[in-house]
Amino acid sequence: MFHVNATTVLGQNIHVVGSIPELGNWNPTNSSESMMNPNYPRWFLPVSVPAGTTFQFKFIKKDAVGNVIWESGSNRIFTSPSSSTATIDTPLYNWQ
């Protein structure tokens, strides 16, 4: 599960985009579905990724008309557990 603290303006949502097909292969159009935020500004989203895979990702802000704002800074790197049934949460990241 991905977690991030991020503020948005009305109409924006947070998505995850990254280096694997499940995260859109760096294409914002193919990014994850919108993250959920019942405790705004904390956002979260469960995403299934291949077991034992190291990948890069960033959070983006998207609005209904397709405008995209990429977070700054270096790409984030994460390695999924090697067990195909494992569930793991990322740290709670802060928008860069």
PDB file of N, CA and C in Angstrom:
ATOM      1  N   MET A   1       0.847  -1.159   0.000  1.00  0.00           N
ATOM      2  CA  MET A   1       0.000   0.000   0.000  1.00  0.00           C
ATOM      3  C   MET A   1       0.901   1.234   0.000  1.00  0.00           C
ATOM      4  N   PHE A   2       0.613   2.156  -0.890  1.00  0.00           N
ATOM      5  CA  PHE A   2       1.356   3.407  -0.978  1.00  0.00           C
ATOM      6  C   PHE A   2       0.720   4.435  -0.047  1.00  0.00           C
ATOM      7  N   HIS A   3       1.564   5.262   0.589  1.00  0.00           N
ATOM      8  CA  HIS A   3       1.096   6.299   1.511  1.00  0.00           C
ATOM      9  C   HIS A   3       1.851   7.594   1.228  1.00  0.00           C
ATOM     10  N   VAL A   4       1.137   8.726   1.242  1.00  0.00           N
ATOM     11  CA  VAL A   4       1.806  10.020   1.078  1.00  0.00           C
ATOM     12  C   VAL A   4       0.987  11.118   1.759  1.00  0.00           C
ATOM     13  N   ASN A   5       1.690  12.075   2.335  1.00  0.00           N
ATOM     14  CA  ASN A   5       1.083  13.320   2.813  1.00  0.00           C
ATOM     15  C   ASN A   5       1.203  14.321   1.676  1.00  0.00           C
ATOM     16  N   ALA A   6       0.091  14.831   1.178  1.00  0.00           N
ATOM     17  CA  ALA A   6       0.135  15.788   0.071  1.00  0.00           C
ATOM     18  C   ALA A   6      -1.108  16.661   0.094  1.00  0.00           C
ATOM     19  N   THR A   7      -0.917  17.956  -0.077  1.00  0.00           N
ATOM     20  CA  THR A   7      -2.057  18.867  -0.176  1.00  0.00           C
ATOM     21  C   THR A   7      -2.413  19.061  -1.643  1.00  0.00           C
ATOM     22  N   THR A   8      -3.677  19.304  -1.887  1.00  0.00           N
ATOM     23  CA  THR A   8      -4.178  19.501  -3.239  1.00  0.00           C
ATOM     24  C   THR A   8      -5.147  20.668  -3.252  1.00  0.00           C
ATOM     25  N   VAL A   9      -5.489  21.113  -4.444  1.00  0.00           N
ATOM     26  CA  VAL A   9      -6.547  22.096  -4.611  1.00  0.00           C
ATOM     27  C   VAL A   9      -7.781  21.359  -5.111  1.00  0.00           C
ATOM     28  N   LEU A  10      -8.919  22.008  -5.014  1.00  0.00           N
ATOM     29  CA  LEU A  10     -10.181  21.401  -5.444  1.00  0.00           C
ATOM     30  C   LEU A  10     -10.046  20.854  -6.862  1.00  0.00           C
ATOM     31  N   GLY A  11     -10.399  19.591  -7.041  1.00  0.00           N
ATOM     32  CA  GLY A  11     -10.354  18.955  -8.346  1.00  0.00           C
ATOM     33  C   GLY A  11      -9.105  18.134  -8.608  1.00  0.00           C
ATOM     34  N   GLN A  12      -8.100  18.242  -7.744  1.00  0.00           N
ATOM     35  CA  GLN A  12      -6.881  17.443  -7.915  1.00  0.00           C
ATOM     36  C   GLN A  12      -6.958  16.172  -7.088  1.00  0.00           C
ATOM     37  N   ASN A  13      -6.345  15.133  -7.607  1.00  0.00           N
ATOM     38  CA  ASN A  13      -6.187  13.877  -6.890  1.00  0.00           C
ATOM     39  C   ASN A  13      -4.739  13.429  -7.011  1.00  0.00           C
ATOM     40  N   ILE A  14      -4.312  12.572  -6.098  1.00  0.00           N
ATOM     41  CA  ILE A  14      -2.959  12.037  -6.105  1.00  0.00           C
ATOM     42  C   ILE A  14      -2.985  10.649  -6.744  1.00  0.00           C
ATOM     43  N   HIS A  15      -1.978  10.383  -7.579  1.00  0.00           N
ATOM     44  CA  HIS A  15      -1.807   9.097  -8.245  1.00  0.00           C
ATOM     45  C   HIS A  15      -0.359   8.664  -8.071  1.00  0.00           C
ATOM     46  N   VAL A  16      -0.089   7.394  -8.344  1.00  0.00           N
ATOM     47  CA  VAL A  16       1.274   6.866  -8.323  1.00  0.00           C
ATOM     48  C   VAL A  16       1.630   6.479  -9.754  1.00  0.00           C
ATOM     49  N   VAL A  17       2.814   6.881 -10.194  1.00  0.00           N
ATOM     50  CA  VAL A  17       3.302   6.508 -11.522  1.00  0.00           C
ATOM     51  C   VAL A  17       4.737   6.014 -11.363  1.00  0.00           C
ATOM     52  N   GLY A  18       5.094   4.975 -12.133  1.00  0.00           N
ATOM     53  CA  GLY A  18       6.427   4.430 -11.933  1.00  0.00           C
ATOM     54  C   GLY A  18       6.936   3.579 -13.077  1.00  0.00           C
ATOM     55  N   SER A  19       7.997   2.849 -12.777  1.00  0.00           N
ATOM     56  CA  SER A  19       8.778   2.143 -13.788  1.00  0.00           C
ATOM     57  C   SER A  19       8.257   0.754 -14.157  1.00  0.00           C
ATOM     58  N   ILE A  20       7.114   0.351 -13.624  1.00  0.00           N
ATOM     59  CA  ILE A  20       6.552  -0.966 -13.929  1.00  0.00           C
ATOM     60  C   ILE A  20       5.160  -0.787 -14.542  1.00  0.00           C
ATOM     61  N   PRO A  21       4.672  -1.768 -15.298  1.00  0.00           N
ATOM     62  CA  PRO A  21       3.363  -1.629 -15.939  1.00  0.00           C
ATOM     63  C   PRO A  21       2.231  -1.316 -14.958  1.00  0.00           C
ATOM     64  N   GLU A  22       2.278  -1.888 -13.754  1.00  0.00           N
ATOM     65  CA  GLU A  22       1.219  -1.656 -12.758  1.00  0.00           C
ATOM     66  C   GLU A  22       1.140  -0.195 -12.341  1.00  0.00           C
ATOM     67  N   LEU A  23       2.216   0.551 -12.578  1.00  0.00           N
ATOM     68  CA  LEU A  23       2.256   1.985 -12.241  1.00  0.00           C
ATOM     69  C   LEU A  23       2.372   2.837 -13.498  1.00  0.00           C
ATOM     70  N   GLY A  24       2.017   2.281 -14.638  1.00  0.00           N
ATOM     71  CA  GLY A  24       1.908   3.057 -15.869  1.00  0.00           C
ATOM     72  C   GLY A  24       3.162   3.238 -16.683  1.00  0.00           C
ATOM     73  N   ASN A  25       4.272   2.588 -16.309  1.00  0.00           N
ATOM     74  CA  ASN A  25       5.526   2.745 -17.063  1.00  0.00           C
ATOM     75  C   ASN A  25       5.872   4.215 -17.298  1.00  0.00           C
ATOM     76  N   TRP A  26       5.751   5.030 -16.263  1.00  0.00           N
ATOM     77  CA  TRP A  26       6.064   6.471 -16.261  1.00  0.00           C
ATOM     78  C   TRP A  26       5.100   7.312 -17.096  1.00  0.00           C
ATOM     79  N   ASN A  27       4.013   6.752 -17.575  1.00  0.00           N
ATOM     80  CA  ASN A  27       3.038   7.500 -18.357  1.00  0.00           C
ATOM     81  C   ASN A  27       1.899   7.926 -17.432  1.00  0.00           C
ATOM     82  N   PRO A  28       1.749   9.245 -17.163  1.00  0.00           N
ATOM     83  CA  PRO A  28       0.689   9.696 -16.245  1.00  0.00           C
ATOM     84  C   PRO A  28      -0.713   9.261 -16.663  1.00  0.00           C
ATOM     85  N   THR A  29      -0.939   9.093 -17.959  1.00  0.00           N
ATOM     86  CA  THR A  29      -2.249   8.642 -18.435  1.00  0.00           C
ATOM     87  C   THR A  29      -2.550   7.232 -17.953  1.00  0.00           C
ATOM     88  N   ASN A  30      -1.499   6.424 -17.774  1.00  0.00           N
ATOM     89  CA  ASN A  30      -1.664   5.027 -17.356  1.00  0.00           C
ATOM     90  C   ASN A  30      -1.322   4.807 -15.887  1.00  0.00           C
ATOM     91  N   SER A  31      -1.214   5.880 -15.120  1.00  0.00           N
ATOM     92  CA  SER A  31      -0.850   5.774 -13.705  1.00  0.00           C
ATOM     93  C   SER A  31      -1.917   5.021 -12.922  1.00  0.00           C
ATOM     94  N   SER A  32      -1.638   4.839 -11.643  1.00  0.00           N
ATOM     95  CA  SER A  32      -2.595   4.162 -10.768  1.00  0.00           C
ATOM     96  C   SER A  32      -3.926   4.905 -10.765  1.00  0.00           C
ATOM     97  N   GLU A  33      -4.925   4.242 -10.230  1.00  0.00           N
ATOM     98  CA  GLU A  33      -6.176   4.950  -9.976  1.00  0.00           C
ATOM     99  C   GLU A  33      -5.904   6.017  -8.917  1.00  0.00           C
ATOM    100  N   SER A  34      -6.863   6.881  -8.717  1.00  0.00           N
ATOM    101  CA  SER A  34      -6.717   7.944  -7.727  1.00  0.00           C
ATOM    102  C   SER A  34      -6.562   7.357  -6.325  1.00  0.00           C
ATOM    103  N   MET A  35      -5.631   7.925  -5.561  1.00  0.00           N
ATOM    104  CA  MET A  35      -5.441   7.488  -4.182  1.00  0.00           C
ATOM    105  C   MET A  35      -6.628   7.941  -3.337  1.00  0.00           C
ATOM    106  N   MET A  36      -6.845   7.302  -2.223  1.00  0.00           N
ATOM    107  CA  MET A  36      -7.951   7.635  -1.317  1.00  0.00           C
ATOM    108  C   MET A  36      -7.432   8.523  -0.185  1.00  0.00           C
ATOM    109  N   ASN A  37      -8.318   9.375   0.337  1.00  0.00           N
ATOM    110  CA  ASN A  37      -7.873  10.313   1.375  1.00  0.00           C
ATOM    111  C   ASN A  37      -8.918  10.562   2.455  1.00  0.00           C
ATOM    112  N   PRO A  38      -9.354   9.542   3.169  1.00  0.00           N
ATOM    113  CA  PRO A  38     -10.328   9.789   4.237  1.00  0.00           C
ATOM    114  C   PRO A  38      -9.760  10.623   5.382  1.00  0.00           C
ATOM    115  N   ASN A  39      -8.431  10.711   5.480  1.00  0.00           N
ATOM    116  CA  ASN A  39      -7.778  11.511   6.517  1.00  0.00           C
ATOM    117  C   ASN A  39      -6.883  12.564   5.873  1.00  0.00           C
ATOM    118  N   TYR A  40      -7.471  13.347   4.953  1.00  0.00           N
ATOM    119  CA  TYR A  40      -6.719  14.376   4.231  1.00  0.00           C
ATOM    120  C   TYR A  40      -5.878  15.194   5.202  1.00  0.00           C
ATOM    121  N   PRO A  41      -4.614  15.476   4.865  1.00  0.00           N
ATOM    122  CA  PRO A  41      -3.925  15.309   3.576  1.00  0.00           C
ATOM    123  C   PRO A  41      -3.169  13.998   3.436  1.00  0.00           C
ATOM    124  N   ARG A  42      -3.544  12.975   4.202  1.00  0.00           N
ATOM    125  CA  ARG A  42      -2.908  11.657   4.054  1.00  0.00           C
ATOM    126  C   ARG A  42      -3.671  10.868   3.002  1.00  0.00           C
ATOM    127  N   TRP A  43      -2.943  10.384   2.006  1.00  0.00           N
ATOM    128  CA  TRP A  43      -3.515   9.621   0.902  1.00  0.00           C
ATOM    129  C   TRP A  43      -2.958   8.200   0.954  1.00  0.00           C
ATOM    130  N   PHE A  44      -3.753   7.223   0.498  1.00  0.00           N
ATOM    131  CA  PHE A  44      -3.262   5.856   0.431  1.00  0.00           C
ATOM    132  C   PHE A  44      -3.911   5.125  -0.730  1.00  0.00           C
ATOM    133  N   LEU A  45      -3.232   4.067  -1.187  1.00  0.00           N
ATOM    134  CA  LEU A  45      -3.774   3.249  -2.270  1.00  0.00           C
ATOM    135  C   LEU A  45      -3.116   1.882  -2.267  1.00  0.00           C
ATOM    136  N   PRO A  46      -3.911   0.807  -2.176  1.00  0.00           N
ATOM    137  CA  PRO A  46      -3.331  -0.530  -2.343  1.00  0.00           C
ATOM    138  C   PRO A  46      -3.101  -0.797  -3.834  1.00  0.00           C
ATOM    139  N   VAL A  47      -1.929  -1.294  -4.164  1.00  0.00           N
ATOM    140  CA  VAL A  47      -1.580  -1.626  -5.552  1.00  0.00           C
ATOM    141  C   VAL A  47      -0.872  -2.974  -5.547  1.00  0.00           C
ATOM    142  N   SER A  48      -1.278  -3.870  -6.422  1.00  0.00           N
ATOM    143  CA  SER A  48      -0.591  -5.154  -6.571  1.00  0.00           C
ATOM    144  C   SER A  48       0.589  -4.965  -7.517  1.00  0.00           C
ATOM    145  N   VAL A  49       1.753  -5.372  -7.053  1.00  0.00           N
ATOM    146  CA  VAL A  49       2.963  -5.303  -7.878  1.00  0.00           C
ATOM    147  C   VAL A  49       3.608  -6.683  -7.874  1.00  0.00           C
ATOM    148  N   PRO A  50       4.456  -6.982  -8.879  1.00  0.00           N
ATOM    149  CA  PRO A  50       5.096  -8.301  -8.926  1.00  0.00           C
ATOM    150  C   PRO A  50       5.979  -8.547  -7.704  1.00  0.00           C
ATOM    151  N   ALA A  51       5.998  -9.779  -7.242  1.00  0.00           N
ATOM    152  CA  ALA A  51       6.816 -10.160  -6.081  1.00  0.00           C
ATOM    153  C   ALA A  51       8.296 -10.025  -6.408  1.00  0.00           C
ATOM    154  N   GLY A  52       9.067  -9.609  -5.408  1.00  0.00           N
ATOM    155  CA  GLY A  52      10.511  -9.545  -5.543  1.00  0.00           C
ATOM    156  C   GLY A  52      11.007  -8.584  -6.607  1.00  0.00           C
ATOM    157  N   THR A  53      10.283  -7.495  -6.816  1.00  0.00           N
ATOM    158  CA  THR A  53      10.633  -6.530  -7.864  1.00  0.00           C
ATOM    159  C   THR A  53      11.057  -5.205  -7.251  1.00  0.00           C
ATOM    160  N   THR A  54      12.182  -4.685  -7.706  1.00  0.00           N
ATOM    161  CA  THR A  54      12.599  -3.334  -7.318  1.00  0.00           C
ATOM    162  C   THR A  54      12.141  -2.384  -8.418  1.00  0.00           C
ATOM    163  N   PHE A  55      11.454  -1.339  -8.034  1.00  0.00           N
ATOM    164  CA  PHE A  55      10.929  -0.387  -9.020  1.00  0.00           C
ATOM    165  C   PHE A  55      11.067   1.032  -8.498  1.00  0.00           C
ATOM    166  N   GLN A  56      10.946   1.984  -9.418  1.00  0.00           N
ATOM    167  CA  GLN A  56      10.988   3.400  -9.076  1.00  0.00           C
ATOM    168  C   GLN A  56       9.602   3.984  -9.267  1.00  0.00           C
ATOM    169  N   PHE A  57       9.307   5.047  -8.506  1.00  0.00           N
ATOM    170  CA  PHE A  57       7.996   5.680  -8.634  1.00  0.00           C
ATOM    171  C   PHE A  57       8.035   7.106  -8.116  1.00  0.00           C
ATOM    172  N   LYS A  58       6.994   7.845  -8.454  1.00  0.00           N
ATOM    173  CA  LYS A  58       6.747   9.190  -7.934  1.00  0.00           C
ATOM    174  C   LYS A  58       5.246   9.349  -7.761  1.00  0.00           C
ATOM    175  N   PHE A  59       4.880  10.319  -6.958  1.00  0.00           N
ATOM    176  CA  PHE A  59       3.477  10.708  -6.834  1.00  0.00           C
ATOM    177  C   PHE A  59       3.237  11.877  -7.772  1.00  0.00           C
ATOM    178  N   ILE A  60       2.034  11.924  -8.339  1.00  0.00           N
ATOM    179  CA  ILE A  60       1.649  13.040  -9.203  1.00  0.00           C
ATOM    180  C   ILE A  60       0.282  13.548  -8.779  1.00  0.00           C
ATOM    181  N   LYS A  61       0.033  14.810  -9.103  1.00  0.00           N
ATOM    182  CA  LYS A  61      -1.291  15.395  -8.914  1.00  0.00           C
ATOM    183  C   LYS A  61      -1.921  15.514 -10.292  1.00  0.00           C
ATOM    184  N   LYS A  62      -3.152  15.019 -10.423  1.00  0.00           N
ATOM    185  CA  LYS A  62      -3.872  15.097 -11.691  1.00  0.00           C
ATOM    186  C   LYS A  62      -5.233  15.716 -11.430  1.00  0.00           C
ATOM    187  N   ASP A  63      -5.701  16.497 -12.414  1.00  0.00           N
ATOM    188  CA  ASP A  63      -7.057  17.031 -12.304  1.00  0.00           C
ATOM    189  C   ASP A  63      -7.930  16.424 -13.406  1.00  0.00           C
ATOM    190  N   ALA A  64      -9.204  16.783 -13.401  1.00  0.00           N
ATOM    191  CA  ALA A  64     -10.175  16.167 -14.306  1.00  0.00           C
ATOM    192  C   ALA A  64      -9.897  16.457 -15.776  1.00  0.00           C
ATOM    193  N   VAL A  65      -9.204  17.544 -16.084  1.00  0.00           N
ATOM    194  CA  VAL A  65      -8.940  17.872 -17.489  1.00  0.00           C
ATOM    195  C   VAL A  65      -7.576  17.378 -17.959  1.00  0.00           C
ATOM    196  N   GLY A  66      -6.873  16.649 -17.103  1.00  0.00           N
ATOM    197  CA  GLY A  66      -5.633  16.023 -17.512  1.00  0.00           C
ATOM    198  C   GLY A  66      -4.356  16.758 -17.171  1.00  0.00           C
ATOM    199  N   ASN A  67      -4.439  17.879 -16.441  1.00  0.00           N
ATOM    200  CA  ASN A  67      -3.224  18.566 -16.012  1.00  0.00           C
ATOM    201  C   ASN A  67      -2.502  17.703 -14.992  1.00  0.00           C
ATOM    202  N   VAL A  68      -1.178  17.635 -15.110  1.00  0.00           N
ATOM    203  CA  VAL A  68      -0.367  16.784 -14.238  1.00  0.00           C
ATOM    204  C   VAL A  68       0.742  17.612 -13.612  1.00  0.00           C
ATOM    205  N   ILE A  69       0.912  17.456 -12.305  1.00  0.00           N
ATOM    206  CA  ILE A  69       2.033  18.053 -11.583  1.00  0.00           C
ATOM    207  C   ILE A  69       2.829  16.912 -10.972  1.00  0.00           C
ATOM    208  N   TRP A  70       4.105  16.805 -11.373  1.00  0.00           N
ATOM    209  CA  TRP A  70       4.993  15.775 -10.828  1.00  0.00           C
ATOM    210  C   TRP A  70       5.626  16.294  -9.559  1.00  0.00           C
ATOM    211  N   GLU A  71       5.789  15.416  -8.568  1.00  0.00           N
ATOM    212  CA  GLU A  71       6.552  15.834  -7.400  1.00  0.00           C
ATOM    213  C   GLU A  71       8.011  15.985  -7.815  1.00  0.00           C
ATOM    214  N   SER A  72       8.725  16.853  -7.123  1.00  0.00           N
ATOM    215  CA  SER A  72      10.124  17.099  -7.451  1.00  0.00           C
ATOM    216  C   SER A  72      11.011  16.069  -6.754  1.00  0.00           C
ATOM    217  N   GLY A  73      12.302  16.259  -6.850  1.00  0.00           N
ATOM    218  CA  GLY A  73      13.226  15.364  -6.170  1.00  0.00           C
ATOM    219  C   GLY A  73      13.498  14.095  -6.948  1.00  0.00           C
ATOM    220  N   SER A  74      14.305  13.242  -6.347  1.00  0.00           N
ATOM    221  CA  SER A  74      14.686  11.973  -6.968  1.00  0.00           C
ATOM    222  C   SER A  74      13.513  11.010  -7.009  1.00  0.00           C
ATOM    223  N   ASN A  75      13.592  10.059  -7.929  1.00  0.00           N
ATOM    224  CA  ASN A  75      12.599   8.993  -7.962  1.00  0.00           C
ATOM    225  C   ASN A  75      12.682   8.212  -6.656  1.00  0.00           C
ATOM    226  N   ARG A  76      11.557   7.747  -6.207  1.00  0.00           N
ATOM    227  CA  ARG A  76      11.524   6.893  -5.027  1.00  0.00           C
ATOM    228  C   ARG A  76      11.792   5.459  -5.489  1.00  0.00           C
ATOM    229  N   ILE A  77      12.389   4.651  -4.641  1.00  0.00           N
ATOM    230  CA  ILE A  77      12.711   3.264  -4.983  1.00  0.00           C
ATOM    231  C   ILE A  77      12.118   2.354  -3.908  1.00  0.00           C
ATOM    232  N   PHE A  78      11.511   1.255  -4.362  1.00  0.00           N
ATOM    233  CA  PHE A  78      10.899   0.316  -3.432  1.00  0.00           C
ATOM    234  C   PHE A  78      11.097  -1.096  -3.978  1.00  0.00           C
ATOM    235  N   THR A  79      11.282  -2.059  -3.092  1.00  0.00           N
ATOM    236  CA  THR A  79      11.372  -3.464  -3.480  1.00  0.00           C
ATOM    237  C   THR A  79      10.216  -4.215  -2.829  1.00  0.00           C
ATOM    238  N   SER A  80       9.424  -4.878  -3.649  1.00  0.00           N
ATOM    239  CA  SER A  80       8.293  -5.644  -3.127  1.00  0.00           C
ATOM    240  C   SER A  80       8.801  -6.941  -2.489  1.00  0.00           C
ATOM    241  N   PRO A  81       8.034  -7.486  -1.538  1.00  0.00           N
ATOM    242  CA  PRO A  81       8.430  -8.737  -0.880  1.00  0.00           C
ATOM    243  C   PRO A  81       8.547  -9.873  -1.893  1.00  0.00           C
ATOM    244  N   SER A  82       9.390 -10.845  -1.594  1.00  0.00           N
ATOM    245  CA  SER A  82       9.581 -11.969  -2.515  1.00  0.00           C
ATOM    246  C   SER A  82       8.428 -12.965  -2.467  1.00  0.00           C
ATOM    247  N   SER A  83       7.645 -12.957  -1.410  1.00  0.00           N
ATOM    248  CA  SER A  83       6.489 -13.848  -1.315  1.00  0.00           C
ATOM    249  C   SER A  83       5.339 -13.278  -2.144  1.00  0.00           C
ATOM    250  N   SER A  84       4.736 -14.127  -2.948  1.00  0.00           N
ATOM    251  CA  SER A  84       3.658 -13.652  -3.820  1.00  0.00           C
ATOM    252  C   SER A  84       2.387 -13.319  -3.048  1.00  0.00           C
ATOM    253  N   THR A  85       2.291 -13.722  -1.783  1.00  0.00           N
ATOM    254  CA  THR A  85       1.093 -13.424  -0.999  1.00  0.00           C
ATOM    255  C   THR A  85       1.358 -12.368   0.070  1.00  0.00           C
ATOM    256  N   ALA A  86       2.546 -11.817   0.085  1.00  0.00           N
ATOM    257  CA  ALA A  86       2.889 -10.830   1.116  1.00  0.00           C
ATOM    258  C   ALA A  86       2.200  -9.499   0.847  1.00  0.00           C
ATOM    259  N   THR A  87       1.891  -8.807   1.920  1.00  0.00           N
ATOM    260  CA  THR A  87       1.352  -7.462   1.840  1.00  0.00           C
ATOM    261  C   THR A  87       2.264  -6.563   2.652  1.00  0.00           C
ATOM    262  N   ILE A  88       2.627  -5.439   2.076  1.00  0.00           N
ATOM    263  CA  ILE A  88       3.511  -4.521   2.782  1.00  0.00           C
ATOM    264  C   ILE A  88       3.118  -3.092   2.458  1.00  0.00           C
ATOM    265  N   ASP A  89       3.296  -2.228   3.440  1.00  0.00           N
ATOM    266  CA  ASP A  89       3.022  -0.810   3.256  1.00  0.00           C
ATOM    267  C   ASP A  89       4.331  -0.076   3.019  1.00  0.00           C
ATOM    268  N   THR A  90       4.291   0.923   2.161  1.00  0.00           N
ATOM    269  CA  THR A  90       5.434   1.815   2.036  1.00  0.00           C
ATOM    270  C   THR A  90       5.466   2.702   3.268  1.00  0.00           C
ATOM    271  N   PRO A  91       6.580   3.380   3.500  1.00  0.00           N
ATOM    272  CA  PRO A  91       6.567   4.394   4.560  1.00  0.00           C
ATOM    273  C   PRO A  91       5.550   5.473   4.204  1.00  0.00           C
ATOM    274  N   LEU A  92       5.231   6.319   5.156  1.00  0.00           N
ATOM    275  CA  LEU A  92       4.399   7.482   4.873  1.00  0.00           C
ATOM    276  C   LEU A  92       5.333   8.552   4.308  1.00  0.00           C
ATOM    277  N   TYR A  93       5.258   8.754   3.010  1.00  0.00           N
ATOM    278  CA  TYR A  93       6.107   9.736   2.342  1.00  0.00           C
ATOM    279  C   TYR A  93       5.502  11.117   2.465  1.00  0.00           C
ATOM    280  N   ASN A  94       6.319  12.137   2.309  1.00  0.00           N
ATOM    281  CA  ASN A  94       5.853  13.512   2.202  1.00  0.00           C
ATOM    282  C   ASN A  94       6.089  13.975   0.783  1.00  0.00           C
ATOM    283  N   TRP A  95       5.088  14.665   0.210  1.00  0.00           N
ATOM    284  CA  TRP A  95       5.200  15.186  -1.146  1.00  0.00           C
ATOM    285  C   TRP A  95       6.467  16.017  -1.258  1.00  0.00           C
ATOM    286  N   GLN A  96       7.245  15.793  -2.328  1.00  0.00           N
ATOM    287  CA  GLN A  96       8.481  16.546  -2.575  1.00  0.00           C
ATOM    288  C   GLN A  96       8.206  17.708  -3.510  1.00  0.00           C
TER     289      GLN A  96
END
